[in-house]
XYZ file of C-alpha atoms in Angstrom:
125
model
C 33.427 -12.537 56.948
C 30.307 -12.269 55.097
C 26.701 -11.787 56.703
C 23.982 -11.952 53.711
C 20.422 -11.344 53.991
C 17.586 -12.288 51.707
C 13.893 -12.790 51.502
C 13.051 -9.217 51.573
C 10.349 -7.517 49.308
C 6.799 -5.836 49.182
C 4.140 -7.317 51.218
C 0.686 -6.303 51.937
C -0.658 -4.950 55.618
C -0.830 -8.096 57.790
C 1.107 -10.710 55.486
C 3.921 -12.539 56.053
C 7.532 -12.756 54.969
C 10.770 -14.482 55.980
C 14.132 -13.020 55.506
C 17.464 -15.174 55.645
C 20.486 -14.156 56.394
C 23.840 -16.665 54.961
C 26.896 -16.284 57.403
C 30.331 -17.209 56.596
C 33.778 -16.364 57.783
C 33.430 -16.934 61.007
C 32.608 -19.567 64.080
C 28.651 -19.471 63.600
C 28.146 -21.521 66.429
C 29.970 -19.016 69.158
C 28.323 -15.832 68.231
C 24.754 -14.274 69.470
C 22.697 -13.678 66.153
C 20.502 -10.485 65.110
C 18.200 -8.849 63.712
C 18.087 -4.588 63.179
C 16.095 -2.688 61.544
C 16.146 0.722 60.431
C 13.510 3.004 59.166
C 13.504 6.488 57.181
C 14.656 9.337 59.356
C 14.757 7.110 62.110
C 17.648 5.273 63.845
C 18.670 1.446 63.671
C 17.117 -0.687 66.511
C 17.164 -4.081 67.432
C 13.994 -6.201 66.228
C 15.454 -9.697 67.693
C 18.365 -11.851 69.253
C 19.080 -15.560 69.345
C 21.797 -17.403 71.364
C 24.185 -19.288 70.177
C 22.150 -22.528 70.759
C 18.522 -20.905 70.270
C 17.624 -21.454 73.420
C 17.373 -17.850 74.069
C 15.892 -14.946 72.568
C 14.845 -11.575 72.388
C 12.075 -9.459 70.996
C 11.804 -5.992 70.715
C 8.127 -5.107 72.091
C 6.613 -3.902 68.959
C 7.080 -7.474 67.320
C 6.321 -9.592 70.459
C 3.835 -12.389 69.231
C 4.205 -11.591 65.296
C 7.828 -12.064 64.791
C 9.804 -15.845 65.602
C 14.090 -15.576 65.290
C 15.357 -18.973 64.689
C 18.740 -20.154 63.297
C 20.266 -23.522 61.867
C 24.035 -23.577 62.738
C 24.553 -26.725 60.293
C 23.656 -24.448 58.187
C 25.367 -21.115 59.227
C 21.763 -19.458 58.711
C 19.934 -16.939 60.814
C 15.866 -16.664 59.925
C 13.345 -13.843 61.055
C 10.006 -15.069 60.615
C 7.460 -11.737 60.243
C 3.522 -12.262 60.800
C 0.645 -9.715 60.552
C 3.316 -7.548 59.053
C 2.067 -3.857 59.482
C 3.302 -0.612 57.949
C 4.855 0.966 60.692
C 7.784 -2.406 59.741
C 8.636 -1.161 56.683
C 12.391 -0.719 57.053
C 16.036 -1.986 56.135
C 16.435 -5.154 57.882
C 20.409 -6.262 58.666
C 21.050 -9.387 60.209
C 24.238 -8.642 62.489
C 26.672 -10.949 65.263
C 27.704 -10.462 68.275
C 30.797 -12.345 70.317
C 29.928 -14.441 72.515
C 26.883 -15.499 74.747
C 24.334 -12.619 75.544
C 21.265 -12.888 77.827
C 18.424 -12.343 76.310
C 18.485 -8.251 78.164
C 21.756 -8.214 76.855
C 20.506 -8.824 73.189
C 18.443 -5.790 73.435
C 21.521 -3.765 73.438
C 23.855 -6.111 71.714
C 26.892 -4.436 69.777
C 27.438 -6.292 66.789
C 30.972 -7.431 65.638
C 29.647 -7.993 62.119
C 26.994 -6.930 59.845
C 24.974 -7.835 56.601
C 24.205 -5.102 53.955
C 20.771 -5.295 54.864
C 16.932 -6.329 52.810
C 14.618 -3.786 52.020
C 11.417 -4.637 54.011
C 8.250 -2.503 52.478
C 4.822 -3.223 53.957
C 1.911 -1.239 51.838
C -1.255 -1.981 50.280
């Protein structure tokens, strides 16, 4: 089972970025999709969630309206659209799958079976 991310990198206060994440090993199609995040000194959180069929998801509410989760299981690939990036998202971002079909409350406390090794996020001017 592999989960990699990509797209990460240094981008000014209220860019934009997209991060990827590449999943193998496993039945794409059957597993709730995520995104974490976890900043210095503080502990890992859940930015978004996606169903199996994208019909529903979940956004933490510090990212409501800037941030989009979308996935393409022909392609076995889980996205993370960021907008009007800010500072205060400057974290480790792990893409991460969960068994199974979650509601979108469920996704906000979703315990991953799987994990990437996560993309450096850095928003600065």
């Amino acid at each position: 089972v592999q989960l990699v991310e990509s797209g990460g990198g240094l981008v000014q206060p209220g860019g934009s970025l997209r991060v990827s994440c590449a999943a193998s090993g496993f039945f794409f199609s059957s597993y709730t999709m995520g995104w974490f995040r976890q900043a210095p000194g503080k502990e890992r959180e859940v930015v978004a969630g996606i169903s199996w069929s994208g019909g529903s998801t979940y956004y933490t509410d510090s990212v409501k309206g800037r941030f989009s989760i979308s996935r393409d299981n022909a392609k076995n690939t889980v996205y993370l659209q960021m907008n009007s990036l800010k500072p205060e998202d400057t974290a480790v971002y792990y893409c991460a799958a969960a068994r199974g079909y979650l509601t979108a409350q469920a996704m906000g406390v979703m315990d991953p079976r799987y994990w990437g090794q996560g993309t450096q996020v850095t928003v600065s001017s």
